[in-house]
XYZ file of C-alpha atoms in Angstrom:
211
model
C -13.330 -17.565 -25.177
C -11.062 -16.379 -27.863
C -9.993 -19.998 -28.705
C -13.464 -20.795 -30.012
C -13.304 -18.486 -33.059
C -10.627 -20.427 -34.971
C -12.596 -23.506 -34.421
C -15.795 -21.985 -35.842
C -13.790 -20.611 -38.840
C -12.310 -24.015 -39.508
C -15.800 -25.805 -39.300
C -17.230 -23.221 -41.622
C -14.482 -23.809 -44.116
C -15.089 -27.504 -43.945
C -18.753 -26.968 -44.366
C -18.215 -24.838 -47.463
C -15.837 -27.553 -48.942
C -18.542 -30.202 -48.364
C -21.055 -28.058 -50.116
C -18.726 -27.340 -53.026
C -18.141 -31.075 -53.246
C -21.741 -31.903 -53.238
C -22.519 -29.186 -55.904
C -19.705 -30.728 -58.033
C -21.001 -34.158 -57.684
C -24.482 -33.089 -58.504
C -23.197 -31.352 -61.642
C -21.306 -34.409 -62.648
C -24.480 -36.533 -62.195
C -26.419 -34.218 -64.454
C -23.688 -34.315 -67.190
C -23.402 -38.134 -67.246
C -26.585 -38.764 -69.314
C -25.259 -36.507 -72.210
C -22.029 -38.661 -72.613
C -21.844 -40.526 -75.758
C -20.813 -44.265 -75.572
C -17.578 -45.066 -77.226
C -17.283 -47.686 -79.922
C -16.030 -51.165 -78.488
C -12.448 -52.083 -78.805
C -12.928 -55.654 -80.171
C -13.478 -56.337 -83.879
C -16.809 -58.141 -83.239
C -17.993 -55.521 -81.012
C -17.162 -52.743 -83.589
C -19.094 -54.700 -86.212
C -22.079 -55.076 -83.995
C -21.870 -51.437 -82.941
C -21.642 -50.064 -86.536
C -24.341 -52.492 -87.760
C -26.674 -51.454 -85.093
C -26.035 -47.724 -85.711
C -26.519 -48.213 -89.497
C -29.840 -50.065 -89.030
C -31.184 -47.498 -86.621
C -30.073 -44.664 -89.020
C -31.695 -46.434 -91.957
C -34.893 -46.915 -90.180
C -35.008 -43.099 -89.244
C -34.450 -42.250 -92.891
C -36.962 -44.655 -94.194
C -39.564 -43.204 -91.922
C -39.242 -39.832 -93.783
C -39.877 -41.441 -97.191
C -42.980 -40.003 -98.836
C -45.766 -42.535 -100.085
C -44.727 -44.162 -103.291
C -48.268 -43.939 -104.672
C -48.006 -40.220 -104.375
C -44.435 -40.243 -105.769
C -45.614 -42.129 -109.010
C -49.034 -40.457 -109.437
C -49.563 -40.247 -113.118
C -52.056 -37.368 -112.849
C -49.346 -35.176 -111.286
C -46.987 -35.409 -114.272
C -47.046 -32.650 -116.879
C -44.564 -30.830 -119.040
C -43.237 -27.684 -117.524
C -44.120 -24.250 -118.974
C -40.628 -23.077 -119.349
C -37.178 -22.821 -117.900
C -38.319 -21.025 -114.843
C -41.013 -23.428 -114.214
C -38.616 -26.308 -114.583
C -36.260 -24.827 -112.018
C -39.019 -24.173 -109.639
C -40.311 -27.778 -109.824
C -36.752 -28.984 -109.479
C -36.188 -26.956 -106.416
C -39.648 -27.895 -104.704
C -39.639 -31.483 -105.644
C -36.118 -32.214 -104.522
C -36.874 -30.715 -101.138
C -40.129 -32.501 -100.737
C -39.059 -35.980 -102.185
C -35.556 -35.938 -101.013
C -35.476 -39.345 -99.408
C -37.433 -41.006 -102.230
C -34.886 -39.671 -104.663
C -32.061 -40.963 -102.557
C -33.624 -44.461 -102.675
C -34.159 -44.185 -106.450
C -30.627 -43.220 -106.912
C -29.329 -46.054 -104.911
C -31.521 -48.700 -106.760
C -30.415 -47.274 -110.076
C -26.788 -47.250 -109.183
C -26.960 -50.831 -107.708
C -28.499 -52.065 -110.891
C -25.848 -50.508 -113.126
C -23.146 -52.058 -110.779
C -24.678 -55.458 -111.000
C -24.619 -55.325 -114.670
C -20.849 -54.606 -114.596
C -19.349 -57.099 -112.088
C -15.801 -56.488 -113.327
C -15.960 -52.826 -112.525
C -17.838 -53.489 -109.175
C -15.237 -56.048 -108.106
C -12.372 -53.632 -108.925
C -14.023 -50.706 -107.214
C -14.620 -53.024 -104.150
C -11.010 -54.136 -104.011
C -9.673 -50.648 -104.443
C -11.815 -49.355 -101.594
C -10.977 -52.172 -99.328
C -7.153 -51.741 -99.938
C -7.445 -48.064 -99.313
C -9.452 -48.799 -96.026
C -6.785 -51.244 -94.879
C -3.873 -49.028 -95.465
C -5.661 -46.152 -93.863
C -6.382 -48.209 -90.863
C -2.674 -49.403 -90.559
C -1.508 -45.779 -90.966
C -3.790 -44.682 -88.064
C -2.384 -47.508 -85.854
C 1.161 -46.535 -87.006
C 0.687 -42.879 -86.036
C 1.027 -43.720 -82.397
C 4.579 -44.971 -82.882
C 5.416 -42.558 -85.736
C 6.128 -45.336 -88.050
C 5.912 -44.875 -91.910
C 5.520 -48.599 -92.828
C 3.530 -51.706 -92.058
C 4.105 -55.379 -92.356
C 2.204 -57.486 -94.966
C 3.093 -61.232 -95.582
C 6.365 -60.722 -93.553
C 7.365 -57.683 -95.691
C 7.691 -54.106 -94.796
C 5.784 -51.740 -96.961
C 5.819 -48.025 -96.634
C 2.537 -46.096 -96.713
C 3.681 -44.112 -99.848
C 4.387 -47.326 -101.716
C 1.002 -48.691 -100.670
C -0.998 -45.655 -101.872
C 0.919 -45.469 -105.092
C -0.005 -49.134 -105.674
C -3.638 -48.522 -104.833
C -3.808 -45.463 -107.248
C -2.183 -47.453 -110.126
C -4.414 -50.477 -109.504
C -7.507 -48.355 -109.476
C -6.453 -46.548 -112.694
C -5.651 -49.660 -114.626
C -8.653 -51.525 -113.526
C -10.835 -48.530 -114.334
C -9.479 -48.563 -117.868
C -9.716 -52.392 -118.343
C -13.313 -52.554 -116.860
C -14.584 -49.799 -119.214
C -15.006 -47.480 -116.230
C -15.966 -44.288 -118.323
C -18.975 -46.056 -119.669
C -20.080 -47.389 -116.255
C -19.658 -43.963 -114.716
C -21.768 -42.524 -117.455
C -24.646 -45.007 -116.799
C -24.275 -44.562 -112.993
C -24.809 -40.739 -113.336
C -27.645 -41.229 -115.792
C -29.408 -43.981 -113.615
C -29.185 -41.788 -110.555
C -28.994 -38.080 -111.222
C -30.775 -38.460 -114.517
C -33.851 -40.116 -113.083
C -34.078 -37.727 -110.211
C -33.864 -34.653 -112.463
C -36.419 -36.102 -114.840
C -38.963 -36.825 -112.188
C -38.426 -33.515 -110.444
C -38.873 -31.555 -113.608
C -42.051 -33.459 -114.887
C -43.954 -33.742 -111.606
C -46.163 -30.815 -110.732
C -45.525 -29.594 -107.077
C -48.318 -29.568 -104.604
C -49.206 -26.772 -102.182
C -47.264 -28.432 -99.343
C -44.050 -28.431 -101.055
C -41.700 -25.564 -100.268
C -38.536 -24.522 -102.073
C -35.165 -24.712 -100.590
C -34.243 -21.766 -98.313
C -30.667 -20.834 -97.962
C -31.185 -18.127 -95.336
């Protein structure tokens, strides 16, 4: 009779282990839907992945854009009463028409860049070189390497970054970059501020809250 007790204890232990395993499995099952899919490893897969993510994000942002008829309503434009009124309008309108202003800034900046192809090309080349070197540096971090190979020649990352900085500075000077930057700021930030100050806020518009 005494030999039956250890068997019961062992069986109880096994049952408890099975229950623990079942509970763990159920918890894992509930956690799986919250896992985020990783980006594909192939180049084509990465392009498709980031393209799809960009398109979906753009659609979500465009859905938040206010009606353009309301945005350009002539009856809603009037000079502000003073500095406090200007700041109040700026605060409320930027909060309410935030996505419209983003589109306006992008359109204005794109127009200026199209009118200055030399600056746009140099800017694009600088950004692409910086992206390429940064990608190679991330790949070399696994092997603790301080250089990469380009056209059968070893180049250190310090040399590459120095070249990119020099190229960007010289191209900025030769392409009259200061003037282009001025028009970029004016066509984006200037338009946004002018519209936000001149348009009368409606009752729906609420100012920014930093609390």
